[in-house]
Amino acid sequence: MGLSGPPASQRIVVAISGASGAVYGVRMLEALRAAPGFESHLVVSEAGWRNLRHELAMAPGDLRPLADHVHEVGDVGATIASGSFRAAGMAVAPCSMRTLAAIASGLGDNLITRAADVMLKERRRLVLMVRETPLHLVHLRNMATVTEMGGIVCPPVPAFYLRPQTVQDIVDQAVARTLDLLDVPHTLSARWTGEAPA
């Protein structure tokens, strides 16, 4: 394998920011762990850790084993802060409006926003699972700006045509869509095969 590590196609950065929905990031890490040959790089904001505790009763020690590498949000000198670190893509799951705004403004003030900026400048895949409602004009403009920069805004909206039966089904479907955008194989959710004839 050499000193450079796995090829870029196998490295995925996962960020958990302070929006509600920490479960999306956790489920993504679990799916990456199950995908052969993929290497996950995790970074969690301070508010993200707070939501993990509040929503899932998870402490850092519970989450860290799910990732291959864990980076501190204040460590802007980490590997994922450089374009020379070859990664295939990044998901911010969930993405708070604060994180969205910083990415839209090119404000690399922490490791999440810096790593996202790297994805955009290197023309790599960046998927933001934005979580807020209702949305005001600045939220919408920031989403448009990130889209114009090459990012993908992918809110975790349930697909009820798949007839989810549990909250876990809804979470899995949203994470499955994001993994599809990152070209990560998975078996989290059924795929639409067309409507049966009446």
XYZ file of N, CA, C and O in Angstrom:
792
model
N 0.821 -1.201 0.000
C 0.000 0.000 0.000
C 0.860 1.259 0.000
O 0.466 2.291 -0.497
N 2.028 1.201 0.580
C 2.935 2.349 0.550
C 2.634 3.349 1.650
O 1.649 3.258 2.368
N 3.501 4.356 1.753
C 3.365 5.343 2.804
C 2.240 6.323 2.572
O 1.787 6.989 3.495
N 1.773 6.463 1.334
C 0.736 7.448 1.052
C -0.644 6.994 1.490
O -1.586 7.765 1.502
N -0.816 5.735 1.875
C -2.100 5.248 2.345
C -3.011 4.878 1.194
O -2.592 4.793 0.042
N -4.298 4.655 1.514
C -5.242 4.215 0.504
C -5.424 5.253 -0.597
O -5.192 6.438 -0.380
N -5.827 4.839 -1.792
C -6.075 5.799 -2.859
C -7.234 6.714 -2.510
O -8.050 6.410 -1.641
N -7.318 7.858 -3.214
C -8.318 8.870 -2.904
C -9.728 8.319 -2.958
O -10.599 8.748 -2.212
N -9.992 7.369 -3.815
C -11.345 6.865 -3.980
C -11.862 6.162 -2.738
O -13.045 5.870 -2.624
N -10.973 5.889 -1.750
C -11.390 5.154 -0.563
C -11.494 6.001 0.697
O -11.892 5.503 1.728
N -11.148 7.276 0.616
C -11.174 8.131 1.807
C -12.393 9.051 1.787
O -12.615 9.782 0.827
N -13.175 9.024 2.870
C -14.345 9.878 2.999
C -14.258 10.626 4.328
O -14.042 10.019 5.382
N -14.437 11.939 4.269
C -14.476 12.766 5.472
C -15.933 12.904 5.912
O -16.804 13.206 5.093
N -16.188 12.662 7.181
C -17.519 12.825 7.753
C -17.434 13.874 8.852
O -16.617 13.748 9.772
N -18.261 14.906 8.741
C -18.315 15.943 9.768
C -19.692 15.943 10.404
O -20.705 15.819 9.711
N -19.729 16.090 11.705
C -20.983 16.215 12.442
C -20.993 17.606 13.067
O -20.177 17.893 13.950
N -21.867 18.461 12.580
C -21.945 19.816 13.120
C -23.113 19.907 14.093
O -23.732 18.899 14.442
N -23.463 21.121 14.523
C -24.369 21.285 15.647
C -25.848 21.264 15.359
O -26.630 21.571 16.255
N -26.274 20.918 14.150
C -27.706 20.820 13.876
C -28.271 19.555 14.501
O -27.543 18.594 14.764
N -29.577 19.532 14.710
C -30.229 18.308 15.158
C -30.090 17.254 14.069
O -30.116 17.570 12.876
N -29.934 16.006 14.495
C -29.774 14.935 13.513
C -28.401 14.300 13.559
O -27.905 13.814 12.544
N -27.789 14.264 14.735
C -26.479 13.632 14.875
C -26.502 12.179 14.416
O -25.487 11.631 13.982
N -27.675 11.569 14.481
C -27.821 10.174 14.064
C -27.410 9.962 12.613
O -26.930 8.881 12.243
N -27.548 10.977 11.767
C -27.146 10.836 10.366
C -25.647 10.595 10.241
O -25.199 9.748 9.479
N -24.867 11.357 10.992
C -23.423 11.168 10.946
C -22.994 9.830 11.509
O -22.112 9.158 10.964
N -23.645 9.418 12.596
C -23.324 8.126 13.203
C -23.641 6.996 12.233
O -22.836 6.075 12.035
N -24.803 7.072 11.604
C -25.198 6.002 10.677
C -24.267 5.960 9.465
O -23.967 4.882 8.937
N -23.799 7.130 9.038
C -22.865 7.174 7.916
C -21.551 6.501 8.269
O -20.984 5.747 7.472
N -21.068 6.738 9.473
C -19.837 6.084 9.915
C -20.012 4.571 9.962
O -19.119 3.813 9.563
N -21.170 4.118 10.439
C -21.438 2.677 10.476
C -21.450 2.085 9.073
O -20.915 0.990 8.841
N -22.052 2.807 8.130
C -22.113 2.318 6.750
C -20.728 2.295 6.118
O -20.394 1.363 5.368
N -19.918 3.295 6.393
C -18.551 3.317 5.856
C -17.718 2.189 6.443
O -16.886 1.593 5.763
N -17.945 1.887 7.713
C -17.234 0.788 8.358
C -17.567 -0.541 7.672
O -16.725 -1.424 7.550
N -18.813 -0.654 7.175
C -19.261 -1.892 6.523
C -18.894 -1.949 5.045
O -19.025 -2.999 4.420
N -18.429 -0.830 4.468
C -18.084 -0.783 3.041
C -16.617 -1.171 2.882
O -15.734 -0.447 3.339
N -16.335 -2.298 2.262
C -14.947 -2.759 2.148
C -14.042 -1.745 1.467
O -14.396 -1.170 0.436
N -12.880 -1.529 2.072
C -11.870 -0.681 1.439
C -12.018 0.800 1.680
O -11.191 1.582 1.204
N -13.036 1.227 2.407
C -13.217 2.659 2.652
C -12.614 3.053 3.990
O -12.639 2.291 4.957
N -12.078 4.279 4.027
C -11.418 4.822 5.216
C -12.145 6.101 5.613
O -12.265 7.018 4.805
N -12.639 6.160 6.849
C -13.390 7.328 7.297
C -12.532 8.250 8.150
O -11.721 7.798 8.960
N -12.724 9.544 7.932
C -12.054 10.590 8.707
C -13.142 11.447 9.340
O -13.913 12.098 8.631
N -13.209 11.459 10.659
C -14.287 12.116 11.391
C -13.811 13.397 12.048
O -12.730 13.453 12.626
N -14.666 14.425 11.977
C -14.452 15.644 12.749
C -15.817 16.107 13.258
O -16.800 16.103 12.514
N -15.873 16.470 14.535
C -17.131 16.844 15.183
C -16.964 18.213 15.829
O -15.974 18.468 16.525
N -17.931 19.091 15.599
C -17.873 20.412 16.223
C -18.243 20.313 17.698
O -18.779 19.295 18.166
N -17.985 21.376 18.440
C -18.339 21.386 19.860
C -19.841 21.187 20.035
O -20.288 20.400 20.884
N -20.633 21.884 19.218
C -22.083 21.722 19.293
C -22.505 20.336 18.801
O -23.520 19.793 19.248
N -21.733 19.759 17.902
C -22.007 18.405 17.441
C -21.869 17.398 18.566
O -22.709 16.507 18.731
N -20.811 17.535 19.363
C -20.641 16.652 20.523
C -21.798 16.831 21.494
O -22.295 15.870 22.094
N -22.239 18.070 21.649
C -23.358 18.341 22.560
C -24.626 17.628 22.074
O -25.357 17.041 22.876
N -24.891 17.676 20.769
C -26.073 17.009 20.225
C -25.953 15.489 20.315
O -26.949 14.791 20.522
N -24.752 14.965 20.113
C -24.550 13.523 20.262
C -24.902 13.075 21.675
O -25.534 12.029 21.864
N -24.517 13.874 22.663
C -24.859 13.548 24.053
C -26.362 13.654 24.286
O -26.972 12.771 24.894
N -26.963 14.738 23.790
C -28.373 14.998 24.063
C -29.306 14.065 23.295
O -30.268 13.536 23.861
N -29.026 13.865 22.004
C -29.939 13.106 21.146
C -29.713 11.591 21.206
O -30.657 10.818 21.064
N -28.456 11.177 21.383
C -28.132 9.751 21.316
C -27.460 9.203 22.571
O -27.108 8.018 22.605
N -27.246 10.068 23.565
C -26.535 9.669 24.796
C -25.175 9.070 24.463
O -24.738 8.102 25.091
N -24.494 9.657 23.467
C -23.178 9.171 23.046
C -22.085 10.116 23.509
O -22.168 11.329 23.283
N -21.076 9.566 24.120
C -19.880 10.307 24.506
C -18.812 10.089 23.432
O -18.942 9.196 22.594
N -17.757 10.915 23.435
C -16.694 10.722 22.449
C -16.170 9.293 22.397
O -15.895 8.761 21.323
N -16.071 8.645 23.537
C -15.572 7.276 23.564
C -16.480 6.282 22.862
O -16.025 5.221 22.423
N -17.764 6.622 22.753
C -18.710 5.753 22.045
C -18.597 5.913 20.534
O -18.833 4.962 19.783
N -18.274 7.123 20.097
C -18.258 7.420 18.661
C -16.917 7.111 18.001
O -16.874 6.617 16.870
N -15.851 7.382 18.695
C -14.518 7.258 18.092
C -14.230 5.880 17.480
O -13.609 5.805 16.420
N -14.677 4.781 18.068
C -14.396 3.469 17.455
C -15.056 3.262 16.092
O -14.661 2.359 15.358
N -16.038 4.084 15.758
C -16.720 3.923 14.471
C -15.921 4.514 13.309
O -16.201 4.202 12.146
N -14.949 5.370 13.612
C -14.166 6.047 12.568
C -12.748 5.495 12.528
O -12.188 5.098 13.544
N -12.164 5.502 11.334
C -10.770 5.073 11.202
C -9.821 6.128 11.749
O -8.781 5.794 12.324
N -10.186 7.395 11.558
C -9.363 8.502 12.058
C -10.295 9.570 12.611
O -11.309 9.887 11.995
N -9.944 10.138 13.759
C -10.729 11.205 14.372
C -9.840 12.427 14.513
O -8.717 12.335 15.022
N -10.344 13.569 14.044
C -9.594 14.820 14.091
C -10.330 15.818 14.982
O -11.564 15.865 14.983
N -9.596 16.609 15.718
C -10.190 17.639 16.568
C -10.614 18.831 15.717
O -9.894 19.228 14.793
N -11.760 19.415 16.046
C -12.315 20.488 15.214
C -11.405 21.718 15.177
O -11.415 22.483 14.204
N -10.601 21.919 16.210
C -9.696 23.064 16.231
C -8.363 22.829 15.554
O -7.552 23.756 15.421
N -8.113 21.618 15.104
C -6.819 21.263 14.520
C -6.797 21.558 13.023
O -6.929 20.665 12.196
N -6.617 22.822 12.671
C -6.613 23.196 11.254
C -5.326 22.773 10.555
O -5.166 22.995 9.352
N -4.420 22.138 11.292
C -3.218 21.566 10.690
C -3.354 20.076 10.417
O -2.376 19.427 10.034
N -4.544 19.531 10.598
C -4.766 18.097 10.365
C -4.639 17.761 8.882
O -4.721 18.641 8.016
N -4.476 16.484 8.590
C -4.306 16.047 7.193
C -5.437 16.516 6.291
O -5.207 16.960 5.163
N -6.680 16.433 6.774
C -7.827 16.751 5.920
C -7.962 18.241 5.629
O -8.816 18.647 4.832
N -7.106 19.063 6.234
C -7.118 20.501 5.974
C -6.307 20.872 4.742
O -6.283 22.038 4.348
N -5.674 19.895 4.121
C -4.807 20.171 2.974
C -5.332 19.526 1.700
O -5.782 18.380 1.717
N -5.224 20.258 0.606
C -5.593 19.701 -0.689
C -4.683 18.576 -1.121
O -5.052 17.773 -1.990
N -3.506 18.482 -0.527
C -2.593 17.398 -0.878
C -3.038 16.065 -0.285
O -2.550 15.010 -0.686
N -3.963 16.118 0.674
C -4.540 14.898 1.236
C -5.639 14.440 0.287
O -6.669 15.086 0.147
N -5.421 13.333 -0.366
C -6.318 12.900 -1.438
C -7.520 12.154 -0.867
O -7.407 11.007 -0.455
N -8.645 12.829 -0.830
C -9.885 12.226 -0.373
C -10.908 12.304 -1.494
O -10.884 13.226 -2.317
N -11.806 11.333 -1.525
C -12.809 11.292 -2.589
C -13.939 12.257 -2.339
O -14.560 12.760 -3.276
N -14.252 12.518 -1.089
C -15.379 13.388 -0.806
C -15.587 13.595 0.672
O -14.869 13.047 1.512
N -16.608 14.402 0.967
C -16.909 14.768 2.345
C -18.400 14.954 2.491
O -19.062 15.494 1.603
N -18.930 14.519 3.624
C -20.321 14.776 3.975
C -20.375 15.487 5.316
O -19.666 15.105 6.246
N -21.180 16.533 5.400
C -21.463 17.177 6.679
C -22.853 16.709 7.077
O -23.847 17.074 6.454
N -22.903 15.841 8.094
C -24.123 15.117 8.422
C -24.343 15.088 9.931
O -23.747 14.262 10.609
N -25.174 15.998 10.442
C -25.952 17.017 9.756
C -25.139 18.298 9.583
O -24.084 18.466 10.194
N -25.677 19.194 8.759
C -25.019 20.482 8.512
C -25.874 21.598 9.098
O -27.008 21.808 8.674
N -25.324 22.292 10.075
C -26.035 23.411 10.692
C -26.009 24.625 9.765
O -25.205 24.714 8.837
N -26.886 25.570 10.022
C -26.907 26.795 9.228
C -25.649 27.612 9.458
O -25.188 28.309 8.554
N -25.060 27.521 10.632
C -23.793 28.209 10.897
C -22.683 27.632 10.030
O -21.914 28.361 9.417
N -22.612 26.308 9.961
C -21.593 25.659 9.136
C -21.825 25.936 7.666
O -20.885 26.222 6.917
N -23.081 25.878 7.231
C -23.417 26.230 5.850
C -22.952 27.640 5.517
O -22.335 27.876 4.470
N -23.248 28.593 6.396
C -22.879 29.981 6.155
C -21.365 30.146 6.053
O -20.864 30.875 5.181
N -20.628 29.473 6.927
C -19.173 29.569 6.891
C -18.614 28.976 5.611
O -17.694 29.539 5.000
N -19.174 27.844 5.165
C -18.705 27.236 3.920
C -19.025 28.128 2.739
O -18.191 28.342 1.852
N -20.238 28.690 2.711
C -20.647 29.567 1.617
C -19.769 30.813 1.539
O -19.552 31.367 0.451
N -19.247 31.247 2.691
C -18.410 32.453 2.745
C -16.932 32.158 2.574
O -16.114 33.091 2.580
N -16.562 30.872 2.453
C -15.156 30.515 2.355
C -14.413 30.746 3.650
O -13.197 30.979 3.648
N -15.122 30.657 4.770
C -14.541 30.944 6.077
C -14.047 29.652 6.707
O -14.790 28.956 7.378
N -12.793 29.318 6.495
C -12.222 28.093 7.040
C -11.740 28.285 8.455
O -10.551 28.162 8.743
N -12.680 28.582 9.361
C -12.299 28.953 10.722
C -12.200 27.774 11.672
O -11.835 27.942 12.833
N -12.554 26.590 11.224
C -12.324 25.382 12.015
C -12.076 24.235 11.045
O -12.098 24.440 9.818
N -11.852 23.045 11.546
C -11.467 21.961 10.652
C -12.615 21.503 9.759
O -12.383 21.079 8.628
N -13.858 21.625 10.226
C -14.981 21.253 9.369
C -15.062 22.182 8.166
O -15.120 21.728 7.012
N -15.063 23.473 8.425
C -15.220 24.429 7.315
C -13.973 24.475 6.436
O -14.064 24.688 5.229
N -12.799 24.259 7.018
C -11.578 24.213 6.218
C -11.567 22.976 5.317
O -11.243 23.060 4.125
N -11.928 21.812 5.859
C -11.964 20.598 5.044
C -12.991 20.722 3.930
O -12.761 20.270 2.804
N -14.137 21.349 4.224
C -15.154 21.572 3.186
C -14.623 22.505 2.109
O -14.852 22.290 0.908
N -13.900 23.541 2.520
C -13.305 24.477 1.565
C -12.308 23.762 0.655
O -12.234 24.028 -0.545
N -11.541 22.837 1.241
C -10.596 22.040 0.457
C -11.341 21.229 -0.598
O -10.927 21.168 -1.765
N -12.446 20.599 -0.216
C -13.223 19.815 -1.189
C -13.668 20.676 -2.360
O -13.583 20.265 -3.520
N -14.131 21.876 -2.059
C -14.609 22.759 -3.123
C -13.474 23.241 -4.021
O -13.583 23.217 -5.246
N -12.367 23.647 -3.409
C -11.280 24.183 -4.233
C -10.592 23.104 -5.066
O -10.088 23.382 -6.151
N -10.612 21.872 -4.560
C -10.005 20.763 -5.295
C -11.004 20.079 -6.237
O -10.667 19.089 -6.875
N -12.236 20.621 -6.291
C -13.296 20.079 -7.162
C -13.631 18.629 -6.805
O -13.809 17.774 -7.664
N -13.725 18.384 -5.498
C -14.120 17.073 -5.001
C -15.554 17.142 -4.470
O -16.094 18.215 -4.255
N -16.144 15.998 -4.242
C -17.549 15.937 -3.853
C -17.746 16.392 -2.415
O -17.117 15.880 -1.492
N -18.648 17.353 -2.218
C -19.025 17.845 -0.899
C -20.542 17.784 -0.795
O -21.242 18.401 -1.602
N -21.050 17.031 0.179
C -22.492 16.875 0.367
C -22.866 17.412 1.740
O -22.287 16.999 2.756
N -23.829 18.325 1.755
C -24.270 18.948 3.001
C -25.689 18.508 3.324
O -26.630 18.848 2.597
N -25.847 17.758 4.405
C -27.175 17.351 4.858
C -27.719 18.455 5.766
O -27.699 18.358 6.993
N -28.196 19.536 5.137
C -28.633 20.719 5.886
C -29.901 20.406 6.669
O -30.790 19.707 6.196
N -29.957 20.922 7.903
C -31.049 20.619 8.823
C -31.553 21.894 9.471
O -30.959 22.392 10.414
N -32.647 22.413 8.931
C -33.310 23.565 9.547
C -34.669 23.736 8.886
O -34.840 23.366 7.718
N -35.607 24.267 9.607
C -36.908 24.614 9.036
C -37.655 25.493 10.027
O -37.536 25.283 11.234
N -38.368 26.510 9.533
C -38.403 26.972 8.149
C -37.104 27.685 7.790
O -36.277 27.956 8.665
N -36.954 27.986 6.517
C -35.737 28.614 6.014
C -35.995 30.081 5.699
O -37.004 30.419 5.073
N -35.084 30.958 6.122
C -35.212 32.352 5.715
C -34.300 32.628 4.523
O -33.600 31.723 4.037
N -34.311 33.851 4.044
C -33.663 34.163 2.778
C -32.160 33.907 2.798
O -31.594 33.409 1.817
N -31.481 34.218 3.901
C -30.028 33.995 3.955
C -29.706 32.507 3.896
O -28.750 32.101 3.236
N -30.511 31.673 4.568
C -30.312 30.229 4.455
C -30.371 29.800 2.988
O -29.506 29.065 2.497
N -31.405 30.253 2.295
C -31.601 29.871 0.894
C -30.472 30.393 0.017
O -29.978 29.688 -0.874
N -30.045 31.620 0.268
C -28.944 32.187 -0.536
C -27.641 31.431 -0.284
O -26.856 31.211 -1.218
N -27.397 31.039 0.972
C -26.188 30.265 1.261
C -26.218 28.915 0.565
O -25.197 28.433 0.069
N -27.388 28.277 0.516
C -27.514 27.013 -0.211
C -27.245 27.209 -1.696
O -26.559 26.390 -2.330
N -27.781 28.284 -2.259
C -27.539 28.563 -3.671
C -26.058 28.827 -3.923
O -25.485 28.349 -4.909
N -25.408 29.560 -3.023
C -23.987 29.868 -3.181
C -23.144 28.603 -3.158
O -22.265 28.402 -4.010
N -23.404 27.718 -2.187
C -22.648 26.471 -2.105
C -22.883 25.623 -3.356
O -21.955 25.000 -3.886
N -24.114 25.610 -3.850
C -24.418 24.857 -5.073
C -23.651 25.424 -6.260
O -23.081 24.667 -7.065
N -23.604 26.734 -6.364
C -22.854 27.374 -7.455
C -21.361 27.078 -7.348
O -20.652 27.033 -8.352
N -20.871 26.840 -6.141
C -19.461 26.519 -5.914
C -19.145 25.060 -6.214
O -17.988 24.662 -6.218
N -20.170 24.249 -6.422
C -19.950 22.851 -6.747
C -20.361 21.879 -5.663
O -20.262 20.667 -5.850
N -20.824 22.383 -4.518
C -21.298 21.509 -3.452
C -22.695 20.990 -3.755
O -23.384 21.494 -4.645
N -23.109 19.993 -3.005
C -24.443 19.411 -3.162
C -25.196 19.573 -1.846
O -24.738 19.102 -0.800
N -26.332 20.253 -1.912
C -27.190 20.416 -0.742
C -28.197 19.275 -0.753
O -28.977 19.136 -1.690
N -28.157 18.449 0.277
C -28.981 17.231 0.324
C -29.692 17.137 1.669
O -29.267 16.397 2.557
N -30.791 17.892 1.838
C -31.519 17.820 3.108
C -32.054 16.408 3.346
O -32.467 15.737 2.396
N -32.065 15.945 4.587
C -32.569 14.603 4.890
C -34.098 14.582 4.890
O -34.739 14.566 5.933
N -34.671 14.562 3.694
C -36.127 14.578 3.533
C -36.621 13.151 3.331
O -36.122 12.447 2.446
N -37.586 12.700 4.121
C -38.060 11.312 3.989
C -38.678 11.029 2.620
O -39.358 11.877 2.044
N -38.436 9.831 2.113
C -39.057 9.360 0.873
C -40.184 8.409 1.260
O -39.965 7.214 1.437
N -41.387 8.934 1.393
C -42.488 8.118 1.900
C -42.979 7.091 0.884
O -43.648 6.126 1.263
N -42.586 7.252 -0.391
C -42.976 6.244 -1.375
C -42.276 4.911 -1.129
O -42.706 3.875 -1.637
N -41.204 4.929 -0.330
C -40.548 3.681 0.051
C -41.222 3.036 1.266
O -40.797 1.981 1.726
N -42.260 3.698 1.787
C -43.065 3.185 2.893
C -42.231 2.817 4.129
O -42.223 1.661 4.575
N -41.530 3.808 4.688
C -40.746 3.530 5.901
C -41.662 3.117 7.048
O -42.768 3.641 7.199
N -41.190 2.186 7.858
C -41.967 1.672 8.985
C -41.451 2.183 10.328
O -42.176 2.139 11.321
N -40.198 2.626 10.351
C -39.584 3.065 11.605
C -38.773 4.330 11.372
O -38.472 4.692 10.221
N -38.392 4.979 12.466
C -37.495 6.129 12.367
C -36.170 5.693 11.742
O -35.577 6.410 10.932
N -35.698 4.498 12.093
C -34.452 3.988 11.520
C -34.543 3.874 10.001
O -33.581 4.155 9.287
N -35.699 3.464 9.480
C -35.886 3.402 8.028
C -35.706 4.773 7.399
O -35.093 4.913 6.333
N -36.247 5.797 8.051
C -36.154 7.163 7.522
C -34.703 7.643 7.553
O -34.211 8.247 6.598
N -34.012 7.373 8.658
C -32.590 7.750 8.772
C -31.770 7.036 7.698
O -30.964 7.655 6.998
N -31.976 5.733 7.565
C -31.207 4.949 6.597
C -31.416 5.443 5.170
O -30.474 5.494 4.376
N -32.649 5.816 4.837
C -32.928 6.287 3.482
C -32.181 7.590 3.197
O -31.610 7.763 2.122
N -32.164 8.496 4.171
C -31.464 9.771 3.975
C -29.961 9.558 3.845
O -29.301 10.160 2.991
N -29.416 8.703 4.686
C -27.978 8.419 4.624
C -27.645 7.684 3.327
O -26.607 7.942 2.701
N -28.525 6.801 2.889
C -28.298 6.081 1.626
C -28.177 7.038 0.455
O -27.311 6.858 -0.416
N -29.017 8.066 0.418
C -28.943 9.041 -0.676
C -27.597 9.769 -0.658
O -27.000 10.014 -1.702
N -27.129 10.102 0.534
C -25.847 10.795 0.645
C -24.694 9.876 0.244
O -23.775 10.299 -0.467
N -24.740 8.625 0.665
C -23.698 7.674 0.262
C -23.694 7.469 -1.242
O -22.633 7.336 -1.856
N -24.863 7.446 -1.864
C -24.938 7.355 -3.329
C -24.186 8.509 -3.977
O -23.456 8.325 -4.956
N -24.375 9.702 -3.429
C -23.718 10.888 -3.991
C -22.201 10.826 -3.834
O -21.469 11.463 -4.593
N -21.736 10.058 -2.853
C -20.299 9.886 -2.616
C -19.746 8.610 -3.253
O -18.581 8.276 -3.072
N -20.605 7.887 -3.997
C -20.202 6.641 -4.659
C -19.710 5.589 -3.668
O -18.749 4.858 -3.935
N -20.384 5.521 -2.524
C -20.066 4.504 -1.521
C -21.125 3.406 -1.601
O -22.321 3.688 -1.455
N -20.738 2.158 -1.816
C -21.728 1.072 -1.875
C -22.353 0.819 -0.508
O -21.699 0.961 0.524
N -23.618 0.454 -0.514
C -24.325 0.223 0.740
C -25.572 -0.607 0.475
O -25.976 -0.805 -0.677
N -26.173 -1.065 1.560
C -27.452 -1.783 1.488
C -28.424 -1.197 2.504
O -29.264 -1.908 3.057
N -28.347 0.101 2.722
C -29.138 0.735 3.770
C -30.609 0.864 3.426
O -31.464 0.853 4.313
N -30.910 1.050 2.153
C -32.281 1.370 1.789
C -32.643 0.731 0.459
O -31.792 0.586 -0.428
N -33.908 0.373 0.327
C -34.388 -0.165 -0.951
C -34.343 0.914 -2.023
O -34.399 2.107 -1.725
N -34.249 0.492 -3.255
C -34.249 1.419 -4.381
C -35.576 1.315 -5.121
O -36.177 0.260 -5.192
N -36.014 2.421 -5.668
C -37.266 2.454 -6.413
C -37.111 1.621 -7.681
O -36.178 1.819 -8.460
N -37.999 0.705 -7.878
C -37.943 -0.173 -9.056
C -39.129 0.030 -9.982
O -39.377 -0.772 -10.876
N -39.865 1.096 -9.741
C -41.022 1.385 -10.579
C -42.309 0.944 -9.897
O -42.314 0.034 -9.068
N -43.378 1.600 -10.258
C -44.681 1.302 -9.655
C -45.302 0.102 -10.364
O -45.297 0.029 -11.595
N -45.836 -0.826 -9.580
C -46.468 -1.994 -10.154
C -47.716 -1.594 -10.928
O -48.427 -0.657 -10.520
N -47.986 -2.257 -12.049
C -49.204 -1.930 -12.821
C -50.450 -2.095 -11.962
O -50.532 -2.988 -11.111
N -51.428 -1.239 -12.186
C -52.680 -1.311 -11.428
C -53.461 -2.562 -11.782
O -53.415 -3.042 -12.892
